[in-house]
mmCIF file of C-alpha atoms and ligand atoms in Angstrom:
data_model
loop_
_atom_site.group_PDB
_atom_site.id
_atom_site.type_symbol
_atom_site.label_atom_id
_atom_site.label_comp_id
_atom_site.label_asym_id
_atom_site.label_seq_id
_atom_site.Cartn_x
_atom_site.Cartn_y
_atom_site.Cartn_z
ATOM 1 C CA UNK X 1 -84.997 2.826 4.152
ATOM 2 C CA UNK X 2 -82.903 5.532 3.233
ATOM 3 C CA UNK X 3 -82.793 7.216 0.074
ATOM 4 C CA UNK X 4 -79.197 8.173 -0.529
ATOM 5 C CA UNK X 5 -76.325 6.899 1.928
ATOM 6 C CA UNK X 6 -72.715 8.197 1.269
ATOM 7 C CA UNK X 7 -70.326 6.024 1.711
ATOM 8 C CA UNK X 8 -66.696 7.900 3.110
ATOM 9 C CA UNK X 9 -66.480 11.580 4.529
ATOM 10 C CA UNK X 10 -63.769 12.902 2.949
ATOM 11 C CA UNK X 11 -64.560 15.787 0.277
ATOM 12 C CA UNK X 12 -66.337 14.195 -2.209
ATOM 13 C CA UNK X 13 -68.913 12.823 0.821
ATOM 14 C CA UNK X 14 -69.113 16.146 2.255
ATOM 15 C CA UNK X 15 -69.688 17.388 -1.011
ATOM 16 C CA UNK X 16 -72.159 15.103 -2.561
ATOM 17 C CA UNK X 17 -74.821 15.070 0.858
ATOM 18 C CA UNK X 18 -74.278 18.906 0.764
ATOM 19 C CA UNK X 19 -75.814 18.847 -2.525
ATOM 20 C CA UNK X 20 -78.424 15.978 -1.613
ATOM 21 C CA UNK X 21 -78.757 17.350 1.673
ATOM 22 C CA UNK X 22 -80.557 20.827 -0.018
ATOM 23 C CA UNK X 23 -82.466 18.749 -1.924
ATOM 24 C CA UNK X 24 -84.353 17.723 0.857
ATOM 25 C CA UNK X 25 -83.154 13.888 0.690
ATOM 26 C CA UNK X 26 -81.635 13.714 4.128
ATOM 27 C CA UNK X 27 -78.378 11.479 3.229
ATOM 28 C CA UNK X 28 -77.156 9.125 5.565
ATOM 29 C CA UNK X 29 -72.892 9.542 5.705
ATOM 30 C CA UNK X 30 -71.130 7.021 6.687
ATOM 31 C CA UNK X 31 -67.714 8.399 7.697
ATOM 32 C CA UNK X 32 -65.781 5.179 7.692
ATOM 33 C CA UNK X 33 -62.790 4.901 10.172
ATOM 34 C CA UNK X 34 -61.487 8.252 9.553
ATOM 35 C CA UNK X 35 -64.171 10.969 9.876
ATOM 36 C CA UNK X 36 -63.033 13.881 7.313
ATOM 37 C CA UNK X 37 -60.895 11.581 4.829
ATOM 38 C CA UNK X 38 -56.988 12.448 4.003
ATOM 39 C CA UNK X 39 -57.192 15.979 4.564
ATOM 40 C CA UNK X 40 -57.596 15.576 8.233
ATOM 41 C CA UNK X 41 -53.983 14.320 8.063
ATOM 42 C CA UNK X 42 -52.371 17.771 6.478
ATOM 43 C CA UNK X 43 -52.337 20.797 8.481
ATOM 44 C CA UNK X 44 -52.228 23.144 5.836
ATOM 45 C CA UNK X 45 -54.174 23.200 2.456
ATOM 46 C CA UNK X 46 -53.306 26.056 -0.029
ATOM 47 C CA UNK X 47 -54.897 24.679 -2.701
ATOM 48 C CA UNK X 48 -58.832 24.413 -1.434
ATOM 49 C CA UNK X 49 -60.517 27.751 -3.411
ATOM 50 C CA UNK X 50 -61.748 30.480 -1.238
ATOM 51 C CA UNK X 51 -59.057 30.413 1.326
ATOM 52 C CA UNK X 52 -56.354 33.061 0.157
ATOM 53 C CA UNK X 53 -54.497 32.399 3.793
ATOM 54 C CA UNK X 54 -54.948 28.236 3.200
ATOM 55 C CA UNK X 55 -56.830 26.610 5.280
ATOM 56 C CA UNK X 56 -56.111 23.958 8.146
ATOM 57 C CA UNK X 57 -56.908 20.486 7.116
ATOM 58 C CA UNK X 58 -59.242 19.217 9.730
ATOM 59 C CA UNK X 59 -60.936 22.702 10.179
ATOM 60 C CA UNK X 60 -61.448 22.136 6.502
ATOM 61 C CA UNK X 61 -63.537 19.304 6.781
ATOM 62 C CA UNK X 62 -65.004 19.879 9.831
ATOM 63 C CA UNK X 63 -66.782 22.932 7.893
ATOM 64 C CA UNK X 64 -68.117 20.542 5.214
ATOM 65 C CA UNK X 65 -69.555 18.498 7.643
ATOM 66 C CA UNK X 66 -71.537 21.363 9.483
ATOM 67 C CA UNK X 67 -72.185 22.720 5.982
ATOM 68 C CA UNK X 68 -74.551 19.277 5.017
ATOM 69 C CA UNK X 69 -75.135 18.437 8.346
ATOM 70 C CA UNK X 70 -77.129 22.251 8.879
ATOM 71 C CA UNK X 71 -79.082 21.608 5.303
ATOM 72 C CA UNK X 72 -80.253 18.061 7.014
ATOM 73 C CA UNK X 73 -77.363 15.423 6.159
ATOM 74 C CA UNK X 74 -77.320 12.324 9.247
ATOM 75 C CA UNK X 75 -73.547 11.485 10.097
ATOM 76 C CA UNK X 76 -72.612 7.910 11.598
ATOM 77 C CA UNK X 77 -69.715 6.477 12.531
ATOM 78 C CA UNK X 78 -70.113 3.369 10.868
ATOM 79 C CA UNK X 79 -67.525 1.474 8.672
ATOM 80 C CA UNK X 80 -68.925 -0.882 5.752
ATOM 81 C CA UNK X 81 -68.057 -4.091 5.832
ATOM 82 C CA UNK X 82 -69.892 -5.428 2.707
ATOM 83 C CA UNK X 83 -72.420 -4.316 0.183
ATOM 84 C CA UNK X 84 -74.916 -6.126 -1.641
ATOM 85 C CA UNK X 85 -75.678 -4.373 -5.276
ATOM 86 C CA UNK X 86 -77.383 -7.315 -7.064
ATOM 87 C CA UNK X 87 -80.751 -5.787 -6.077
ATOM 88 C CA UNK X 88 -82.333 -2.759 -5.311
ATOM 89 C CA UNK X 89 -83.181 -1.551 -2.781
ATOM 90 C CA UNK X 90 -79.513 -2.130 -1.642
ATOM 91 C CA UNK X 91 -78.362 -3.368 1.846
ATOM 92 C CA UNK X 92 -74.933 -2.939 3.329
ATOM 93 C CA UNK X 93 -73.887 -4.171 6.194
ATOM 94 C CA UNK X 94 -72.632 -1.517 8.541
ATOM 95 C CA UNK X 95 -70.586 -2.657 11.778
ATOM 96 C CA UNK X 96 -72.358 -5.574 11.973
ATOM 97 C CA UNK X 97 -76.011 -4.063 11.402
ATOM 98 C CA UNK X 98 -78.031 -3.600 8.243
ATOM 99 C CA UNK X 99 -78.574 -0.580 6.149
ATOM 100 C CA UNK X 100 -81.411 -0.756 3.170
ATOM 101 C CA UNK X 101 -80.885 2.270 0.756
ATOM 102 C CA UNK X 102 -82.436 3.392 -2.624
ATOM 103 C CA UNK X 103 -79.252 5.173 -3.708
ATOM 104 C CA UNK X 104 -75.694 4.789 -2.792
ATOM 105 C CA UNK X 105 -72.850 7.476 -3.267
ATOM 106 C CA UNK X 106 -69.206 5.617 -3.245
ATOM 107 C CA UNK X 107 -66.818 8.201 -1.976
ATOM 108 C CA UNK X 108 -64.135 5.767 -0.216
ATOM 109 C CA UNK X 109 -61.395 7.596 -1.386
ATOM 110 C CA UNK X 110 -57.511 5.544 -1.931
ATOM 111 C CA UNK X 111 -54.746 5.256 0.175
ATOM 112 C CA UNK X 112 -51.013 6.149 -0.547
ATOM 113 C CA UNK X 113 -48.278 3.437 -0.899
ATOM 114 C CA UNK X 114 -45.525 3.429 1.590
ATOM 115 C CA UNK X 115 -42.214 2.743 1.615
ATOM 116 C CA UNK X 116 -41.890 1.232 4.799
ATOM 117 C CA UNK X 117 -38.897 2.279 6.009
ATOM 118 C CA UNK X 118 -37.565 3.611 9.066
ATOM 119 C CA UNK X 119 -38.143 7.440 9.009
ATOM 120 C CA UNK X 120 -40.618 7.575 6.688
ATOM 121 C CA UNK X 121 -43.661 7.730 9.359
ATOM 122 C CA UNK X 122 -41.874 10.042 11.754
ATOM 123 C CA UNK X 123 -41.130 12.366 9.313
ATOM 124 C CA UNK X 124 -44.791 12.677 7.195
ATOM 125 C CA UNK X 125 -45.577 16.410 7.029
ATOM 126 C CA UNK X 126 -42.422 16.863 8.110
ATOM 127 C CA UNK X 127 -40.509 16.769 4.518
ATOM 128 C CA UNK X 128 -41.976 13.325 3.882
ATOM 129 C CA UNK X 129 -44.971 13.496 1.561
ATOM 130 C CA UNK X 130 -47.033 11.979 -0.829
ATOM 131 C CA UNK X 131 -48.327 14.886 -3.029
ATOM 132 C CA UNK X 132 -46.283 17.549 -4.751
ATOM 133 C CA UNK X 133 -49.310 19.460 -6.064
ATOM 134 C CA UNK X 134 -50.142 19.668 -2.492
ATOM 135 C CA UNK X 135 -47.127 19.941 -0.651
ATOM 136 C CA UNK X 136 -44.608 21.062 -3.545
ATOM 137 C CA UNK X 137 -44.901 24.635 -3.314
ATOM 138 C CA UNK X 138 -44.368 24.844 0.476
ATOM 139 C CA UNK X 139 -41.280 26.902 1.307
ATOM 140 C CA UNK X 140 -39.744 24.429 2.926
ATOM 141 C CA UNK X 141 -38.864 22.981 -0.538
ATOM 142 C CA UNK X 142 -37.729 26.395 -2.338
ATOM 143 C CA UNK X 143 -34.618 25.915 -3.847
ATOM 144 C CA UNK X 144 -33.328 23.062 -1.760
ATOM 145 C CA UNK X 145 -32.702 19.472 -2.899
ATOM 146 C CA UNK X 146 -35.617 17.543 -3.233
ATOM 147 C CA UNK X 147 -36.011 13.524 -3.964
ATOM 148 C CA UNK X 148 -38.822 11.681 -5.610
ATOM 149 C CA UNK X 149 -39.167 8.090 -5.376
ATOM 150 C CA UNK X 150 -40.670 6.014 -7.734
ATOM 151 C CA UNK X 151 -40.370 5.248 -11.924
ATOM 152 C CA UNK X 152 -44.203 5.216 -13.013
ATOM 153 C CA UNK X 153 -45.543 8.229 -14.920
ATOM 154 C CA UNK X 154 -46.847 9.951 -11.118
ATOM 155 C CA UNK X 155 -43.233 9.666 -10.061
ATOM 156 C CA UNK X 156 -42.130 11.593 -13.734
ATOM 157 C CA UNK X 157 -44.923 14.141 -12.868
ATOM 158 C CA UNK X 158 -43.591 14.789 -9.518
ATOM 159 C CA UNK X 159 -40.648 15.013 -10.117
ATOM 160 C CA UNK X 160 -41.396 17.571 -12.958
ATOM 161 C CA UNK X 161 -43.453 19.997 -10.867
ATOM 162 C CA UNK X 162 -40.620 19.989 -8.650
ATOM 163 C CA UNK X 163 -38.753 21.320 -10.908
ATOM 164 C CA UNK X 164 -40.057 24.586 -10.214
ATOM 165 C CA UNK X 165 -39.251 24.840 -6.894
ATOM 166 C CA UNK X 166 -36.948 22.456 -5.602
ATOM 167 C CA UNK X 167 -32.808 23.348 -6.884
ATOM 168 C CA UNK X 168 -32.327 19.881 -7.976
ATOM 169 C CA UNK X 169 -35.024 16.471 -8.307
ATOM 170 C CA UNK X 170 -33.091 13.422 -7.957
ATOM 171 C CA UNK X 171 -35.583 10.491 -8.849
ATOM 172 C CA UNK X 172 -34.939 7.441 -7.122
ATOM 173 C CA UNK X 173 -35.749 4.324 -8.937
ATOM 174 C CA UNK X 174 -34.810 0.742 -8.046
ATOM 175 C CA UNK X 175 -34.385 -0.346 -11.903
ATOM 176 C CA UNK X 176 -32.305 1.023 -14.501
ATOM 177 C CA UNK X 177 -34.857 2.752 -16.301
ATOM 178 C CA UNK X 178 -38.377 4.097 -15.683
ATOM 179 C CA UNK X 179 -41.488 2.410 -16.438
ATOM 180 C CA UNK X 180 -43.353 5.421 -17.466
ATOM 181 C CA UNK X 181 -44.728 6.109 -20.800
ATOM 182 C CA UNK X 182 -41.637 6.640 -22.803
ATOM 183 C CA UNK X 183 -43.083 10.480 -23.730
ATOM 184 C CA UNK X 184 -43.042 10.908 -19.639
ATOM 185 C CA UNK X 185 -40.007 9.544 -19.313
ATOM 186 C CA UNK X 186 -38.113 11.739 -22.030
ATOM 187 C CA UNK X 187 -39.594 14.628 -20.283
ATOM 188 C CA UNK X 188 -38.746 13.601 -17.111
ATOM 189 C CA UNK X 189 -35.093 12.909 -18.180
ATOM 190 C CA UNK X 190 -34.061 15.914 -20.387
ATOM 191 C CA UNK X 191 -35.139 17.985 -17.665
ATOM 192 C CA UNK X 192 -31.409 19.502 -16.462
ATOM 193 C CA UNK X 193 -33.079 20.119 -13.215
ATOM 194 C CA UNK X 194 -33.803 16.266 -12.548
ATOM 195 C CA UNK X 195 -31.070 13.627 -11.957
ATOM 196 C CA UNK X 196 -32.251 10.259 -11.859
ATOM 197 C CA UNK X 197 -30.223 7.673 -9.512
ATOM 198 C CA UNK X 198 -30.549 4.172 -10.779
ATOM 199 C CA UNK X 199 -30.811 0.618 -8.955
ATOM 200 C CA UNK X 200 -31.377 2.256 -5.900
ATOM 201 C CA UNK X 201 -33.569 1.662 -2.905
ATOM 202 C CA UNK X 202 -34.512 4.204 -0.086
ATOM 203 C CA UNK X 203 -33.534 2.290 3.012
ATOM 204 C CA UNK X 204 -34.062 5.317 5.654
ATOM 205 C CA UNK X 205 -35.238 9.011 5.610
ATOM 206 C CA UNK X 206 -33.307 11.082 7.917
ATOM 207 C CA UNK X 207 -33.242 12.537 10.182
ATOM 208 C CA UNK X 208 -35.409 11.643 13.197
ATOM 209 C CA UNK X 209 -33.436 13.584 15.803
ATOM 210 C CA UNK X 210 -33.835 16.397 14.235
ATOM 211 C CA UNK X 211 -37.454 16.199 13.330
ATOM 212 C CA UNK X 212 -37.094 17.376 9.942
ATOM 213 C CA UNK X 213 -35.934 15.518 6.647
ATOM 214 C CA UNK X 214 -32.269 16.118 5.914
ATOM 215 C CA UNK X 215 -31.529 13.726 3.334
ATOM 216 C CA UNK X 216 -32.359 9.578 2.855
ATOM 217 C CA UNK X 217 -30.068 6.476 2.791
ATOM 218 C CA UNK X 218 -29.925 4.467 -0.050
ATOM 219 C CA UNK X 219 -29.117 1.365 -1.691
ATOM 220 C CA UNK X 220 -27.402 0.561 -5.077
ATOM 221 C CA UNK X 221 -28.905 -2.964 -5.916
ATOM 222 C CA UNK X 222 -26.436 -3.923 -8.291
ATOM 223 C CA UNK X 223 -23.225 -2.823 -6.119
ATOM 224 C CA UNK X 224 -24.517 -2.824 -3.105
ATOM 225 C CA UNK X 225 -23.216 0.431 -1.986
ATOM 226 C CA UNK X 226 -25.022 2.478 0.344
ATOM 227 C CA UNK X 227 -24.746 6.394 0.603
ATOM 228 C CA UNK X 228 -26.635 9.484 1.827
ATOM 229 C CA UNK X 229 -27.960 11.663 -0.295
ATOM 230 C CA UNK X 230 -28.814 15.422 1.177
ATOM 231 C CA UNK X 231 -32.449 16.745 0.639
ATOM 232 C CA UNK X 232 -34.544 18.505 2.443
ATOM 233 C CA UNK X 233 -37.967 16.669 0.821
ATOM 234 C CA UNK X 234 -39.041 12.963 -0.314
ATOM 235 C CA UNK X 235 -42.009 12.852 -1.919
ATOM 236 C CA UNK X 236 -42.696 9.342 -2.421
ATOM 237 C CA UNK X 237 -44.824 8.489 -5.762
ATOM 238 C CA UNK X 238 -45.145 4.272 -5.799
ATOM 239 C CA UNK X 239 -49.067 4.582 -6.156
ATOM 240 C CA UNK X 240 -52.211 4.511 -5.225
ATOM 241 C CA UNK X 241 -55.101 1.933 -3.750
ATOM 242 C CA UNK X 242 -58.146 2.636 -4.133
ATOM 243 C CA UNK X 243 -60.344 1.884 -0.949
ATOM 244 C CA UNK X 244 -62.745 -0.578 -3.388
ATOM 245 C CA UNK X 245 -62.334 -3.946 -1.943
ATOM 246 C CA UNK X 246 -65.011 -4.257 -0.396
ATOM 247 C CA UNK X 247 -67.031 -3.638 -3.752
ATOM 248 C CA UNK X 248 -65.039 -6.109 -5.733
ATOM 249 C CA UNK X 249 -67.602 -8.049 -7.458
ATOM 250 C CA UNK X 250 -70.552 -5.667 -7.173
ATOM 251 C CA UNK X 251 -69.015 -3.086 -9.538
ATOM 252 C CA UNK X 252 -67.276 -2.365 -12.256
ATOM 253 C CA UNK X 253 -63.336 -1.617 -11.490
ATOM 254 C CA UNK X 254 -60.322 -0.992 -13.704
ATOM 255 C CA UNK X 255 -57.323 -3.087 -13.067
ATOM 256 C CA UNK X 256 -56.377 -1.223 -10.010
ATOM 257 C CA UNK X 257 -59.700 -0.881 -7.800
ATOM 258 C CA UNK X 258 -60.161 2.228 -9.091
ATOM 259 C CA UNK X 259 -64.071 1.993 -9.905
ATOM 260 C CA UNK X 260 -65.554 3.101 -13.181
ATOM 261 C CA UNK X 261 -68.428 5.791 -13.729
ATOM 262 C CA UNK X 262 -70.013 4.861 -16.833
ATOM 263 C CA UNK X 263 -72.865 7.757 -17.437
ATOM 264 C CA UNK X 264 -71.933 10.892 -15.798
ATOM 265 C CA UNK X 265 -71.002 9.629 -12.280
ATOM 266 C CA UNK X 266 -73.332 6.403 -12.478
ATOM 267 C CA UNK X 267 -71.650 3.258 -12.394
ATOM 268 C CA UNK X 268 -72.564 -0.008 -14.032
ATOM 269 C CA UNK X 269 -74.900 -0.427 -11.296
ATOM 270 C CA UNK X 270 -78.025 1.854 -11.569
ATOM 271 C CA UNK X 271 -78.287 3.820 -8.305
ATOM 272 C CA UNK X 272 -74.994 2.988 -7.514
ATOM 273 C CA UNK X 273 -72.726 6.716 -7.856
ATOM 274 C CA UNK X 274 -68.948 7.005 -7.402
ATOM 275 C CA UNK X 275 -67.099 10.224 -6.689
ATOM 276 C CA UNK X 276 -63.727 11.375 -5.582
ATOM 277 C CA UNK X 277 -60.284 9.297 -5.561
ATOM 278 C CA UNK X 278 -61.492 5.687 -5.258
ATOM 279 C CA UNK X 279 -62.197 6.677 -8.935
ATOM 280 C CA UNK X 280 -59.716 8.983 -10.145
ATOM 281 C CA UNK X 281 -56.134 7.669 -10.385
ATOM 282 C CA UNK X 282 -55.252 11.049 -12.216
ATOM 283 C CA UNK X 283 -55.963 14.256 -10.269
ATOM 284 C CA UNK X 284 -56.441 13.103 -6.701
ATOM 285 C CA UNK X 285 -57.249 16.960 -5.541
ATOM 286 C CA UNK X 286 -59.468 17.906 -2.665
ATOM 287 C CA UNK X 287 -61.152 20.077 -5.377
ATOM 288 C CA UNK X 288 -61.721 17.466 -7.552
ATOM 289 C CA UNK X 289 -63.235 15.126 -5.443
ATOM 290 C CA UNK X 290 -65.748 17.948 -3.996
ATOM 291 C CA UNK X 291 -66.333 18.453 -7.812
ATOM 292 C CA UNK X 292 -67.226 15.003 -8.294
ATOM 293 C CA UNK X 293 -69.343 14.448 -4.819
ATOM 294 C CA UNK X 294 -71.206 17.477 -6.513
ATOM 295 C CA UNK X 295 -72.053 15.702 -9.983
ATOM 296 C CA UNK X 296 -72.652 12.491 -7.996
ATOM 297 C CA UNK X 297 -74.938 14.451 -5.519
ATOM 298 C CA UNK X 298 -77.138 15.970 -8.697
ATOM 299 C CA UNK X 299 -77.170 12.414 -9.988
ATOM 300 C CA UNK X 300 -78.435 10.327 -7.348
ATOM 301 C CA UNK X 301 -81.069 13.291 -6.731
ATOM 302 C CA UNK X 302 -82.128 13.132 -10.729
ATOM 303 C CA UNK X 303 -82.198 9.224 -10.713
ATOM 304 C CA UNK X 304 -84.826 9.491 -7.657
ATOM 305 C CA UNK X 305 -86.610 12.092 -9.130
ATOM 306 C CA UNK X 306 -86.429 10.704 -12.242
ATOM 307 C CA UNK X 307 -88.014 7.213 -10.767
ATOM 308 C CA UNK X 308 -90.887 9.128 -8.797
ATOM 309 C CA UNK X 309 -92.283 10.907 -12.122
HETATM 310 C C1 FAD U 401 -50.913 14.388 3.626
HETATM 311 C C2 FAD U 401 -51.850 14.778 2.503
HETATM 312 C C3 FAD U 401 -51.936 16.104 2.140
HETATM 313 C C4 FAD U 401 -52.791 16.476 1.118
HETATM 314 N N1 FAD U 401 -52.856 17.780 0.791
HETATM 315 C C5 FAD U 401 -53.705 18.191 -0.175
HETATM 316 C C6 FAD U 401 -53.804 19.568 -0.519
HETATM 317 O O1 FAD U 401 -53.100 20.417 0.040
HETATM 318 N N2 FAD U 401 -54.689 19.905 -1.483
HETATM 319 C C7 FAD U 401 -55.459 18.988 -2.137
HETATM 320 O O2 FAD U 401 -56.262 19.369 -2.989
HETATM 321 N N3 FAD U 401 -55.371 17.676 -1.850
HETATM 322 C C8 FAD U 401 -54.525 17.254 -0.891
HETATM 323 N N4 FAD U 401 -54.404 15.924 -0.603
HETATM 324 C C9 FAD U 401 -55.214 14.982 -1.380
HETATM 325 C C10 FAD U 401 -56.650 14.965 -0.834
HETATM 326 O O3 FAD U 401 -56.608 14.716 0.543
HETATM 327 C C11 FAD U 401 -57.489 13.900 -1.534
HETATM 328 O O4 FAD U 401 -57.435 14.093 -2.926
HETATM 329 C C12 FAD U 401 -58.948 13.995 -1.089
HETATM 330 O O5 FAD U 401 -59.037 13.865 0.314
HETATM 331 C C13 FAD U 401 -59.785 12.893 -1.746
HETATM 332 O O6 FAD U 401 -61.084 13.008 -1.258
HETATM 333 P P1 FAD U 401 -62.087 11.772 -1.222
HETATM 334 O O7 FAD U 401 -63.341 12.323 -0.637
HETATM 335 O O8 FAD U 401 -62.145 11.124 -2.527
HETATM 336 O O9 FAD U 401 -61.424 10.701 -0.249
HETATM 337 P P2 FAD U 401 -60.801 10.779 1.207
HETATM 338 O O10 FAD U 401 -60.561 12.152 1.673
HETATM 339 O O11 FAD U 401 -59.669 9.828 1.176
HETATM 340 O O12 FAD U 401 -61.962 10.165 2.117
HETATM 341 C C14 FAD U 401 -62.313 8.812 2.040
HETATM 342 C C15 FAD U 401 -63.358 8.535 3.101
HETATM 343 O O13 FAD U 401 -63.886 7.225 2.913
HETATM 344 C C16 FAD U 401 -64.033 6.616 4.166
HETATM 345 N N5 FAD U 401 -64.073 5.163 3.986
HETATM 346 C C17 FAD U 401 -63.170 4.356 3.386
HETATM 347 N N6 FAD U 401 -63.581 3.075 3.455
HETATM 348 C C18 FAD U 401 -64.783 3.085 4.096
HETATM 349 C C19 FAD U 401 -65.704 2.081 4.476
HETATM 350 N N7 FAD U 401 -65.489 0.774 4.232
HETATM 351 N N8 FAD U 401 -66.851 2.450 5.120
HETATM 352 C C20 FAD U 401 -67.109 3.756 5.364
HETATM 353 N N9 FAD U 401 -66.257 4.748 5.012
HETATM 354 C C21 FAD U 401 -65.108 4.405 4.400
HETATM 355 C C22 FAD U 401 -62.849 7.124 4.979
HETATM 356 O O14 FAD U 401 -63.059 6.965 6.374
HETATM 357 C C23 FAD U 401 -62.845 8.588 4.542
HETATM 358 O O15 FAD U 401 -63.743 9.333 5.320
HETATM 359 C C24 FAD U 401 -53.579 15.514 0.412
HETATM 360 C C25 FAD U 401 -53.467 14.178 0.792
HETATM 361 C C26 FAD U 401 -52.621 13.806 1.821
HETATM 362 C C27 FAD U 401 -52.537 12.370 2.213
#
């Protein structure tokens, strides 16, 4: 029986058995099928506090992991297939085998949406990206056309921290007006620096050949006229997923998948914690979610101490 297991290795894992780790509860982390989360995909991080240079992704995590691991943390390779929460303690199965646990820690983080289109893949890091507050600052970007795909409120805030950097945002949406919140979109579109193009579809991002972006192919849906339009990044904003299914029906989740914390970082289930992006569709930050696997980590630990008195 274990008394905490982490689910997910990303920051918010690393964080939360850091903190459960030093209080002597040996966590069990399950890393899932990619062992440091997102960040392992980036090769630079500017953002993460503490490293004035920025930091490479993977070396990143790889530091977390030896920072729980030396305090005690266990690390498996295992991928959860299913959970059962309608009774403590909890089991989940784990690559076919059971695991019994007294506490859980969610941290299963959410995946991007993609496009899908030719280009896209080739070119990720390479222009293509899914995060401006990550990747919007990069020189790459200064004062050089940028696009954003996408019409929600994420695309509008994009598009609008762009602004800063980029010489001119053209937003790319396939209807002929935005779905964001109207105050998002009147933001978005009495900004001088952001031209929106209408009815359109990316259908490529170019160029391969040159292993950088250069600009993206589009589609007008309503003339059917394609052109290129010259940029030199797409940051693509269509959403989020949270990585919840397989705790649909154990737990409380918003429309989306993204899980809810109802007291603190407890969810609806007592001894069941959630931390990092699989419950935050707003700030999606390495920092935050190491924030959160913090407050999740001092939870689970108070809950168990809390039951022992
Ligand atoms: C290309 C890119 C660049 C980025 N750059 C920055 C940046 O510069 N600065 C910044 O602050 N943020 C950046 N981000 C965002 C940042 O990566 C995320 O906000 C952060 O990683 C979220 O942490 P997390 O711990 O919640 O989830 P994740 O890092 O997504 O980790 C989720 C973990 O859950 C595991 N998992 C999922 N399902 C299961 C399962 N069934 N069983 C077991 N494990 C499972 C996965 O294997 C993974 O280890 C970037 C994101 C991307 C994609």
């Amino acid at each position: 029986m274990e008394k905490v297991v982490i689910i997910g290795s990303g920051p918010a894992g690393w964080t939360a058995a850091l903190y459960t780790a030093r209080a002597q509860l040996a966590p069990l982390v399950l890393t899932g099928k990619q062992p440091g989360g997102l960040l392992t995909t980036t090769s630079i991080v500017e953002n993460f506090p503490g490293f004035p240079e920025g930091v490479d992704g993977y070396e990143l995590m790889t530091r977390m992991q030896q920072q729980a691991e030396r305090f005690g943390a266990k690390t498996s390779f295992g991928v959860v297939e299913s959970v059962d929460f309608s009774q403590r303690p909890f089991t989940l199965v784990v690559d076919g085998g059971k695991v019994v646990a007294e506490t859980v820690i969610i941290a299963t983080g959410a995946s991007h949406k993609h496009l899908g289109v030719p280009g896209e893949h080739d070119l990720e890091t390479k222009g293509v990206t899914y995060c401006a507050t990550c990747d919007g600052a990069l020189p790459v970007f200064r004062n050089q056309p940028l696009v954003v795909v996408g019409g929600g409120d994420s695309a509008c805030e994009e598009a609008l921290y762009l602004t800063r950097f980029g010489s001119v945002i053209h937003l790319i949406h396939r209807r002929d007006s935005l779905r964001a919140s109207k105050i998002m979109s009147d933001r978005a579109l009495s900004n001088p620096k952001i031209k929106p193009v209408w009815d359109s579809v990316v259908t490529e991002v170019l160029d391969v050949k040159l292993d950088k972006v250069t600009g993206v192919k589009l589609k007008n849906f309503k003339t059917g006229a394609e052109s290129v339009l010259n940029c030199a990044g797409v940051f693509i904003a269509i959403g989020h997923a949270p990585n919840t299914a397989i705790f649909r029906g154990q737990i409380e989740m918003d429309g989306n998948g993204f899980i809810i914390p109802k007291h603190g970082t407890m969810t609806n289930v007592q001894g069941v914690f959630v931390a990092g992006d699989c419950a935050d569709h707003v700030y999606r930050q390495a920092i935050t979610a190491a924030g959160a696997g913090c407050a999740a980590g001092i939870d689970a630990e108070r809950f168990l101490a809390a039951e022992n008195h």
